[in-house]
Short mmCIF file of C-alpha atoms in Angstrom, two decimals:
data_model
loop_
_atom_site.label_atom_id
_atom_site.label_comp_id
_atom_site.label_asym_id
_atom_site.label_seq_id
_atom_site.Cartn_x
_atom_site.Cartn_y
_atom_site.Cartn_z
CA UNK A 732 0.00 0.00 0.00
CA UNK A 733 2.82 2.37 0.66
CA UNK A 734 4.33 2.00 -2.13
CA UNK A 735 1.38 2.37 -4.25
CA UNK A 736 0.42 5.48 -2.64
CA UNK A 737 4.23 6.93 -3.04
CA UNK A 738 3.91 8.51 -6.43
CA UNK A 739 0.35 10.33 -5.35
CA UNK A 740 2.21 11.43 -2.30
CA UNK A 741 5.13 13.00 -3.38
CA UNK A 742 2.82 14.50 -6.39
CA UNK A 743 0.48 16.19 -3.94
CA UNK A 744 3.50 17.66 -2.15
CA UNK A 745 5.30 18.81 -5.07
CA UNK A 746 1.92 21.15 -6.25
CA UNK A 747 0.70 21.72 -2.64
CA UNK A 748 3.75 22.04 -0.32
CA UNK A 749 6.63 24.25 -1.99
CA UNK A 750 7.65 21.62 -4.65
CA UNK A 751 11.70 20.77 -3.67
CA UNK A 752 10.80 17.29 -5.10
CA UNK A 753 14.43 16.33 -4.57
CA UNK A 754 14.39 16.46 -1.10
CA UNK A 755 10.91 15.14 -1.01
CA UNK A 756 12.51 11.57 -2.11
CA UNK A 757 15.32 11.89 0.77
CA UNK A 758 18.05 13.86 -1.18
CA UNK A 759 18.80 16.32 1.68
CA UNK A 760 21.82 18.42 2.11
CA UNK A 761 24.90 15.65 2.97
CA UNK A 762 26.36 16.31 6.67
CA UNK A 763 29.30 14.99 8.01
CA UNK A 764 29.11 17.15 11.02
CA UNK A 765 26.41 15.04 12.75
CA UNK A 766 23.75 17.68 13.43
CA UNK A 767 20.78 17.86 15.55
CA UNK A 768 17.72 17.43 13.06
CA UNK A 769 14.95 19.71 14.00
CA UNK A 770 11.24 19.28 12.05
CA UNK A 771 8.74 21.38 11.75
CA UNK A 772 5.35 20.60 9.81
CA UNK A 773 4.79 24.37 9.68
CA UNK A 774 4.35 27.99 10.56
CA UNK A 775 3.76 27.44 14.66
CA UNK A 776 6.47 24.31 14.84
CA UNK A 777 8.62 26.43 12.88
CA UNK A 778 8.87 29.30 15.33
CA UNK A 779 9.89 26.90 18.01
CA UNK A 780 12.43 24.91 15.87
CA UNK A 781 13.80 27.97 15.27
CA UNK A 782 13.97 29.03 19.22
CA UNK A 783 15.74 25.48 19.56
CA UNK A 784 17.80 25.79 17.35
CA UNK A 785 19.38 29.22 18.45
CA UNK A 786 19.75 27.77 21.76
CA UNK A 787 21.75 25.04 20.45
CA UNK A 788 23.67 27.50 17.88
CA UNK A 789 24.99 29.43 20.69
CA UNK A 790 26.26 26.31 22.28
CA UNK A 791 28.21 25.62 18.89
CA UNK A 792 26.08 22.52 17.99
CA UNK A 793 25.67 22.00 14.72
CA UNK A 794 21.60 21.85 13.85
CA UNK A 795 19.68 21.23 10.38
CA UNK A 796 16.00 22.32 10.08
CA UNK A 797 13.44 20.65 7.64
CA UNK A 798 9.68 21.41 7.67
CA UNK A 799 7.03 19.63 5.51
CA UNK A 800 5.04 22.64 4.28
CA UNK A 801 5.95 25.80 1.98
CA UNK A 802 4.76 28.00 5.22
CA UNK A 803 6.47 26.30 7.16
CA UNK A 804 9.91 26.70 4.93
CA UNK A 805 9.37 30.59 4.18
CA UNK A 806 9.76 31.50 7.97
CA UNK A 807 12.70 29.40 8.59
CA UNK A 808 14.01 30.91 5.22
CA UNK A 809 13.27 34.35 6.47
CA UNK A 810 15.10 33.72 9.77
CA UNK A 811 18.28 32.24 7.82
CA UNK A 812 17.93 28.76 9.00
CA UNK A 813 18.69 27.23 5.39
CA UNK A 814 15.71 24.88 5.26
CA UNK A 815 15.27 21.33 3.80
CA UNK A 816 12.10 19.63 3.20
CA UNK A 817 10.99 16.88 5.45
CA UNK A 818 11.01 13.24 3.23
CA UNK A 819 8.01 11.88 1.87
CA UNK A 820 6.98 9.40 4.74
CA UNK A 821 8.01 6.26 2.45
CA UNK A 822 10.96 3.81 3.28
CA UNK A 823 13.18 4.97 0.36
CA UNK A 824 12.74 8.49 1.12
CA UNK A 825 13.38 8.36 5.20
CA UNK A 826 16.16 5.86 4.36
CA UNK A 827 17.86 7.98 2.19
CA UNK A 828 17.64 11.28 4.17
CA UNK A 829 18.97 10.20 7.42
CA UNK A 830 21.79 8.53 5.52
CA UNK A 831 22.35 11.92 3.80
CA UNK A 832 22.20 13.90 6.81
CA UNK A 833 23.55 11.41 9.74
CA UNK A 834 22.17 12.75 13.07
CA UNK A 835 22.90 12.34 15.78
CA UNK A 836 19.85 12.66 17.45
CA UNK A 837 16.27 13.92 15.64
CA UNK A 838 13.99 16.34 16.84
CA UNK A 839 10.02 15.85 16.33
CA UNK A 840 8.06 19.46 17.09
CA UNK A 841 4.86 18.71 18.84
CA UNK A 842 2.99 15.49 17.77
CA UNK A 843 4.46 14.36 14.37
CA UNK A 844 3.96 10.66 14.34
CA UNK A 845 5.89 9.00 10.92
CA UNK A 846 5.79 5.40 11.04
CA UNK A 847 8.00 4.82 8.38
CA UNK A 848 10.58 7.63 9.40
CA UNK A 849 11.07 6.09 12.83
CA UNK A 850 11.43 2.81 12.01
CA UNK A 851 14.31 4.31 9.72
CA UNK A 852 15.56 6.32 12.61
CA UNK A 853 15.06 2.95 14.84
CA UNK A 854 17.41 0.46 12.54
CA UNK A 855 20.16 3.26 12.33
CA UNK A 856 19.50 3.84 16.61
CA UNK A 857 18.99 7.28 15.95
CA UNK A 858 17.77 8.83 18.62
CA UNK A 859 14.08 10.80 18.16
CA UNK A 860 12.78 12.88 20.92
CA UNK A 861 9.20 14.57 20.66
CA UNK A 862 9.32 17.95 22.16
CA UNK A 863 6.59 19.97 23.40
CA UNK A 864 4.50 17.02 22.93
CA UNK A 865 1.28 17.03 22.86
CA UNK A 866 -1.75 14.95 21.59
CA UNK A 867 -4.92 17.56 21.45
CA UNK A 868 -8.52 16.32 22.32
CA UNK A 869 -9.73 16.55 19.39
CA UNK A 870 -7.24 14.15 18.16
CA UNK A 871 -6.55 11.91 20.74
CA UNK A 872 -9.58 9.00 20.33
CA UNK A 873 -8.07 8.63 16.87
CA UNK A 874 -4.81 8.39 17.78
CA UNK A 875 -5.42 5.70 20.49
CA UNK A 876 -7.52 3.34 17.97
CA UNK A 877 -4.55 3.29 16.35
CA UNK A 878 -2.49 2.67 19.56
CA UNK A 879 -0.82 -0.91 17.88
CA UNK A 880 0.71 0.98 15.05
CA UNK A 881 2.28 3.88 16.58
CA UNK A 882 3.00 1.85 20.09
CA UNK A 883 5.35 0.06 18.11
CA UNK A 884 6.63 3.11 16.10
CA UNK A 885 7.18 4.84 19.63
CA UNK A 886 9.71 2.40 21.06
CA UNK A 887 12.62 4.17 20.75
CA UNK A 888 11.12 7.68 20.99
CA UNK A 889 11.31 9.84 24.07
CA UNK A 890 8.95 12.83 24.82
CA UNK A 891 9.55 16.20 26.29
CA UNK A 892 5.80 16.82 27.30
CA UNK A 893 3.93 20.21 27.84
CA UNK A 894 2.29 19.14 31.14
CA UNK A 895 1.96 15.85 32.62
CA UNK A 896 -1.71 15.34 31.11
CA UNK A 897 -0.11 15.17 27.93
CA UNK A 898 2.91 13.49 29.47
CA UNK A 899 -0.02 10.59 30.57
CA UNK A 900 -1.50 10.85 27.00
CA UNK A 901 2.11 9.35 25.74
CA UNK A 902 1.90 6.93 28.41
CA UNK A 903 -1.63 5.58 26.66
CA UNK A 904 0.09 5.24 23.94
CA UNK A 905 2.66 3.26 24.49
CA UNK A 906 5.49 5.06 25.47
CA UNK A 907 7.37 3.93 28.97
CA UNK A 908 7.52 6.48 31.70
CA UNK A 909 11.26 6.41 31.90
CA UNK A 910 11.34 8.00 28.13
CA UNK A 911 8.80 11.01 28.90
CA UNK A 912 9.66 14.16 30.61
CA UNK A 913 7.79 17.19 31.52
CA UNK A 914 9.27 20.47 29.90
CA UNK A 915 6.57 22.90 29.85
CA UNK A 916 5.26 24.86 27.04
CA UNK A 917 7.91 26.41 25.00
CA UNK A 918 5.47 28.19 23.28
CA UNK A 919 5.96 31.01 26.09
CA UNK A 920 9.31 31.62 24.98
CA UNK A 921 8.91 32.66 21.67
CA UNK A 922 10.45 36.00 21.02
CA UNK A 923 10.10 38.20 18.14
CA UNK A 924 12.35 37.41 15.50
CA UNK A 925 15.58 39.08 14.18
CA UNK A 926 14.19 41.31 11.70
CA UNK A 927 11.18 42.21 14.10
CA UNK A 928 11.90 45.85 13.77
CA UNK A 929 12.90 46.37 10.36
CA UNK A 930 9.21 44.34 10.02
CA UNK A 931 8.19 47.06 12.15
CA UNK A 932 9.06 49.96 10.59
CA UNK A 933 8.24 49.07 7.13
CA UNK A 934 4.54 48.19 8.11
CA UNK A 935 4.08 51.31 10.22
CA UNK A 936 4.79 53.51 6.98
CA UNK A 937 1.97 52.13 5.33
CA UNK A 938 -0.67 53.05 8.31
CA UNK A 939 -2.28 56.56 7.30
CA UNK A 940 -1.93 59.37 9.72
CA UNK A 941 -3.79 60.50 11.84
CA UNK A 942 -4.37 56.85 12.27
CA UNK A 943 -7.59 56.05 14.63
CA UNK A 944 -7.40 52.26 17.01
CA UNK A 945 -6.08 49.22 15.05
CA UNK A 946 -6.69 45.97 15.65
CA UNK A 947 -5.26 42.87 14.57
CA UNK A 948 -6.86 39.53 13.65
CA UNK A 949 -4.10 37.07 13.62
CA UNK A 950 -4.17 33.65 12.23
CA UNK A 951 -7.79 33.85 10.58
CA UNK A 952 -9.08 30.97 9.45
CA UNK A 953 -11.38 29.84 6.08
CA UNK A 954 -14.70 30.91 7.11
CA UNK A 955 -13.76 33.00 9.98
CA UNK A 956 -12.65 36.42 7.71
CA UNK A 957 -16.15 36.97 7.58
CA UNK A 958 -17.29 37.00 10.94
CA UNK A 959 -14.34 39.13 11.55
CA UNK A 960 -15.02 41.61 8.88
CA UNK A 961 -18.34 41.52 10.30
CA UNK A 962 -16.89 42.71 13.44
CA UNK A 963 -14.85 45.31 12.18
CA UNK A 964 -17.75 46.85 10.26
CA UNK A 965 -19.83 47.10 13.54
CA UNK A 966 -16.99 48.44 15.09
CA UNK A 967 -16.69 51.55 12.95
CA UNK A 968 -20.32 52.26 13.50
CA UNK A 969 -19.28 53.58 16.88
CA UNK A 970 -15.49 54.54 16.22
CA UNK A 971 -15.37 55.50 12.06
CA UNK A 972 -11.33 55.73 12.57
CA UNK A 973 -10.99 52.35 13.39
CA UNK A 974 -8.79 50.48 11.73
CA UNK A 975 -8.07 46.21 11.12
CA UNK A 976 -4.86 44.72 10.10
CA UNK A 977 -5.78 40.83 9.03
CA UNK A 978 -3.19 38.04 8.78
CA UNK A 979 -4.75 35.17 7.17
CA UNK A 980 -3.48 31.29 8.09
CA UNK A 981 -3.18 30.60 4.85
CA UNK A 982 -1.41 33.26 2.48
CA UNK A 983 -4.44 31.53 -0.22
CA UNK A 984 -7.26 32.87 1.70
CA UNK A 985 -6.11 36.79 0.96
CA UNK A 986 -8.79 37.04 -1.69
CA UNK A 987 -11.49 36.02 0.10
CA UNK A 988 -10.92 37.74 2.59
CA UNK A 989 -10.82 40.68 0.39
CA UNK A 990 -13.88 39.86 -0.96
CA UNK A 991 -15.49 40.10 1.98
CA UNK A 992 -14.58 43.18 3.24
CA UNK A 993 -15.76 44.49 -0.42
CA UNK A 994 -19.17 42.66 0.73
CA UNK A 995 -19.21 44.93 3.46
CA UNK A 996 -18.12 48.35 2.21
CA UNK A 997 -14.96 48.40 3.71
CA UNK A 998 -11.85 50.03 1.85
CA UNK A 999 -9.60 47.18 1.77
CA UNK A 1000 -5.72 46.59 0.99
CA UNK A 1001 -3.13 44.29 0.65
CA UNK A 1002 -0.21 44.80 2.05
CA UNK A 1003 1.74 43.47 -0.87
CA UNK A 1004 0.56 46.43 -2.52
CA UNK A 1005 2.57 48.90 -0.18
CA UNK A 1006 -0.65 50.69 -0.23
CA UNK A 1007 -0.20 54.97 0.30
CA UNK A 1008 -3.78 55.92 0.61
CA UNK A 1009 -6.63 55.57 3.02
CA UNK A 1010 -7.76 52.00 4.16
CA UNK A 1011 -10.18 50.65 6.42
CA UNK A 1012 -8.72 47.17 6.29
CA UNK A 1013 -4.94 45.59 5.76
CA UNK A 1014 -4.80 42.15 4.65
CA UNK A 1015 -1.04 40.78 5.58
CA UNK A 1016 -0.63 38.58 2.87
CA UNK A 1017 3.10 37.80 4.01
CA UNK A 1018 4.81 35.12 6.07
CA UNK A 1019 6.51 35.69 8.98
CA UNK A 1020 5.38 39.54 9.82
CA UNK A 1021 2.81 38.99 12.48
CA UNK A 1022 4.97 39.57 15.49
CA UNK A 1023 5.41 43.24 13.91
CA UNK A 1024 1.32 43.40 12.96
CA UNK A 1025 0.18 42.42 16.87
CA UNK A 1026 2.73 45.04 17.73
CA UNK A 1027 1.70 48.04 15.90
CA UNK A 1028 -1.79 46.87 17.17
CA UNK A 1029 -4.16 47.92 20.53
CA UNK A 1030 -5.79 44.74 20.83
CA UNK A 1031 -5.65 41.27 18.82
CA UNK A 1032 -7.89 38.67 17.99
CA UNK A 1033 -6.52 35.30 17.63
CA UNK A 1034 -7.92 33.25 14.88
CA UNK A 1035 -8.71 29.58 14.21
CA UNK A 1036 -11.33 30.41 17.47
CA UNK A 1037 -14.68 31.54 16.09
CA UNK A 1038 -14.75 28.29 13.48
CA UNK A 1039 -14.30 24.68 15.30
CA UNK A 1040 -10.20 24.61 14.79
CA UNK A 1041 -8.88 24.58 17.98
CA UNK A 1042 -7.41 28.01 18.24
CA UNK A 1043 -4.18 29.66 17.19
CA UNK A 1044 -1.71 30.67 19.41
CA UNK A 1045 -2.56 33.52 22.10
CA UNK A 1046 0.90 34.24 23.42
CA UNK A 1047 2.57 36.27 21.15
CA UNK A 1048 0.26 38.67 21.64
CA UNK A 1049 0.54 38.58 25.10
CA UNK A 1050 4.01 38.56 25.05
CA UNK A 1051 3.77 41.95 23.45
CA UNK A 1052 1.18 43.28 26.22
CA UNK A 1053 -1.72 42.89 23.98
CA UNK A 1054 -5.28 42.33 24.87
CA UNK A 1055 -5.89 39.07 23.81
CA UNK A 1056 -9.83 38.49 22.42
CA UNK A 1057 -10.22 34.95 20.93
CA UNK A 1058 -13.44 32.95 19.95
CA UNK A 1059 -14.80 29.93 21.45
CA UNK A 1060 -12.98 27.28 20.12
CA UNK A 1061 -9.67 27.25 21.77
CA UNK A 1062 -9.12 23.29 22.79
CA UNK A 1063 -5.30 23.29 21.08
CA UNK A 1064 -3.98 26.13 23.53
CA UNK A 1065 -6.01 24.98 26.65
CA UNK A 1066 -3.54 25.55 29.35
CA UNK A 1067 -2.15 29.23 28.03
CA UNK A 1068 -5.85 30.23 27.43
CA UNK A 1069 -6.81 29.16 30.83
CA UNK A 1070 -3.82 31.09 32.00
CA UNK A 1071 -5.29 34.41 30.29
CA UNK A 1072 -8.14 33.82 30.89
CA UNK A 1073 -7.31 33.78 34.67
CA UNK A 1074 -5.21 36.90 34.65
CA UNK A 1075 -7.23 39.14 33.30
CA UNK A 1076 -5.38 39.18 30.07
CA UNK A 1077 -7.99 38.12 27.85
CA UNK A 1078 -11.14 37.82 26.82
CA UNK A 1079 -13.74 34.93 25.31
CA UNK A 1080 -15.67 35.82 22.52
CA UNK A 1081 -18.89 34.10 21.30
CA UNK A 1082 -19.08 35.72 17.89
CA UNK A 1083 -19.09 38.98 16.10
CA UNK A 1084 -20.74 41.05 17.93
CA UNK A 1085 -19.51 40.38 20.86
CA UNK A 1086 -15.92 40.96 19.62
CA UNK A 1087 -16.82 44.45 18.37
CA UNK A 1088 -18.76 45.15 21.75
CA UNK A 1089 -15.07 44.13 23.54
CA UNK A 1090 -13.17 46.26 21.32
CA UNK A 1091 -14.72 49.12 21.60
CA UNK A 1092 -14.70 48.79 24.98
CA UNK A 1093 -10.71 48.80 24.91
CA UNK A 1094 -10.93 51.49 22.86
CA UNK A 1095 -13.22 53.90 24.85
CA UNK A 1096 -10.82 55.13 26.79
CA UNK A 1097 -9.94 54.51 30.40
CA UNK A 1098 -7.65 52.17 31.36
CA UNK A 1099 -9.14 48.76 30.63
CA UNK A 1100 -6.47 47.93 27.60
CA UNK A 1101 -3.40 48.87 29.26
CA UNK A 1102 -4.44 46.68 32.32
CA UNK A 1103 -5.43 43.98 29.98
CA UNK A 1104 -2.30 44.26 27.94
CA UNK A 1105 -0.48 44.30 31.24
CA UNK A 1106 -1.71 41.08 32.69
CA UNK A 1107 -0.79 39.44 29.44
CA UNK A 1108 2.11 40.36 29.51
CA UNK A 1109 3.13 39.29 33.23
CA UNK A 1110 1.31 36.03 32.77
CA UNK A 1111 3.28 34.89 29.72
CA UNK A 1112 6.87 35.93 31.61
CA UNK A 1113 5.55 34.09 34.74
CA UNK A 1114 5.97 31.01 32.32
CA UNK A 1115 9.19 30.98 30.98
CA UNK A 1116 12.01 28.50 30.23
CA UNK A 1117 10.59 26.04 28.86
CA UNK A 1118 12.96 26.00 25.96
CA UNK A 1119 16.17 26.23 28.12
CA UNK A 1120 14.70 23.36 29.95
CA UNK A 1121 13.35 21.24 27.04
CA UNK A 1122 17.06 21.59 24.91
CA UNK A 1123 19.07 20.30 28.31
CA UNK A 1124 16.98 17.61 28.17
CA UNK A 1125 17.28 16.83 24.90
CA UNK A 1126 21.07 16.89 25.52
CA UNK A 1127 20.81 14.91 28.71
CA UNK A 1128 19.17 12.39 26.67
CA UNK A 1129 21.83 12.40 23.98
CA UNK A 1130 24.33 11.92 26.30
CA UNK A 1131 22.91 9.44 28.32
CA UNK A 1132 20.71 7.45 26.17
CA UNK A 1133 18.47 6.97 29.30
#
């Protein structure tokens, strides 16, 4: 079966997922410096590769990064990680990759479960860790019906867990207690990255002056840019300055959410365009710029809430001492949300008009959004190291092999 499904594989990945068909069938970069191998299936993994992999940079240890999606492979490129792409999950591909690249240990971001990539990794004892594990609810009957498979794919993999319910999740699975450890969330120790403030700059010139309240919707979703452009509409009814930067998920979605904002009336730009004029409405049709959108924001809405995803991540907004406003569907970020949620830091949505009710709130005056933005921000330093902690580990193991 896998080898039937091979060709259809590597076809979808070559139109879907940034082409690099080459190193789709295993023919990545040859090392002879036995690096740390760091994957990433995308845009969120790849932030935190990236974090690792500075950490272990400093330290002089050689690292390679792959990721599996074109997202994914534009932010590491933008952050000068020279990128590979992650191997087609088929024996001939794995096989020939981690002879290529000879680890000496592999790095999994979050859940990524690859049958046939461990059981590569397994024959050459390469060691694969699984950091900031973490098997979502959503997910998790599904990935227990299948507990024979990957139980037997999860041998000789160790896991650097996010909190010890997902460090118990792992031990469902398959995976002995000895081989899990809790780490924490590493997600609250992302920073902005190196080119924040160029990023910065650049978008600020293309907000008119005087410029009215801006708020960003980060991470939207397909079917969510209308609900948000929704919001944004009945926002200006009560401030007419207002003004909404959008970052879309997916870079595909731009148009549409164009199109609705045209729906609605609203003056709408891309920022591609380096618009000069007036706008109601930004669309950041870009990778790797929302650290420098939240920031040039008053409040931000995280997307992937307000349609039944899961949720996006909340904490780089809070990092930046944003009000954080997300929808209801949040399961993927439960403890960070609940952590919010708690401080005072943020606020749940249930749709629309309850967002634009909450903004305008935060932008009446007073000083709700600087307390908000406040408590954000203390909660998310409260909750760092995680990545210090998480990359000793990972070099305990190493070292060890315990």
């Amino acid at each position: 079966l896998t080898a039937f499904a091979a060709p259809f594989w590597l076809a979808f990945l070559w139109l879907r997922q940034g082409g690099r068909l080459r190193e789709r069938l295993g023919l990545l970069p040859r090392r002879s410096d036995g690096p740390i191998w760091i994957q990433a299936v995308s845009v969120g993994e790849a932030k935190l590769a990236s974090r690792l992999g500075e950490i272990f940079g400093k330290r002089g240890i050689p690292i390679f990064v792959t990721s599996t999606t074109s997202a994914g492979l534009g932010l590491l490129e933008k952050e000068e990680q020279r990128p590979g792409a992650f191997p087609a999950d088929v024996p001939f591909a794995a096989a020939t990759a981690l002879n290529r690249v000879n680890p000496a240990c592999v790095i999994l971001v979050e859940t990524e479960l690859w049958p046939g990539f461990l059981r590569q990794a397994a024959r050459r004892k390469v060691p694969v860790i699984i950091v900031n594990a973490r098997i979502s609810d959503k997910s998790l009957g599904r990935t227990l019906a299948f507990k024979g498979l990957l139980g037997r794919c999860l041998e000789n993999v160790r896991v650097a867990a996010q909190s010890e319910e997902q460090a118990e999740r792992f031990k469902k699975l398959g995976v002995s207690e000895g081989k899990i450890a809790v780490t924490g969330n590493m997600k609250y120790d992302l920073e902005p990255p190196a080119s924040f403030l160029k990023q910065q700059l650049a978008l600020k010139r293309l907000i008119p002056e005087p410029a009215g309240p801006i708020w960003v919707a980060g991470s939207v979703r397909e079917g969510e840019e209308r609900l948000v452009m929704e919001a944004h509409s009945r926002l200006r009814r009560d401030i007419p300055t207002a003004k909404l930067i959008l970052a879309p998920r997916h870079l595909g979605r731009a148009a549409a959410a164009m199109e609705e904002a045209k729906r609605l009336g609203l003056n709408c730009v891309r920022k591609t365009e380096e618009p000069r004029c007036e706008w109601d409405v930004m669309i950041l049709d870009t990778i790797g710029e929302l650290w420098a959108a939240y920031s040039l924001g008053e409040a931000a809405f995280v997307g992937g809430s307000m349609v039944a995803l899961g949720g996006q991540n909340p904490v780089e907004p809070a990092f930046l001492g944003k009000p954080v406003l997300f929808g209801p569907s949040m399961e993927n970020f439960k403890e960070p949300v609940e952590m919010l949620l708690a401080s005072g830091g943020a606020v749940r949505v249930s749709g629309p008009e309850e967002l634009s009710s909450e903004l305008t709130k935060l932008f009446g005056g007073g000083s709700l959004r600087e307390s908000m933005g406040g408590a954000a921000s203390r909660a998310v330093a409260s909750n760092k190291g995680s990545a210090a902690e998480t990359a000793e580990t990972v070099l305990r193991w190493m070292v060890s092999g315990d």
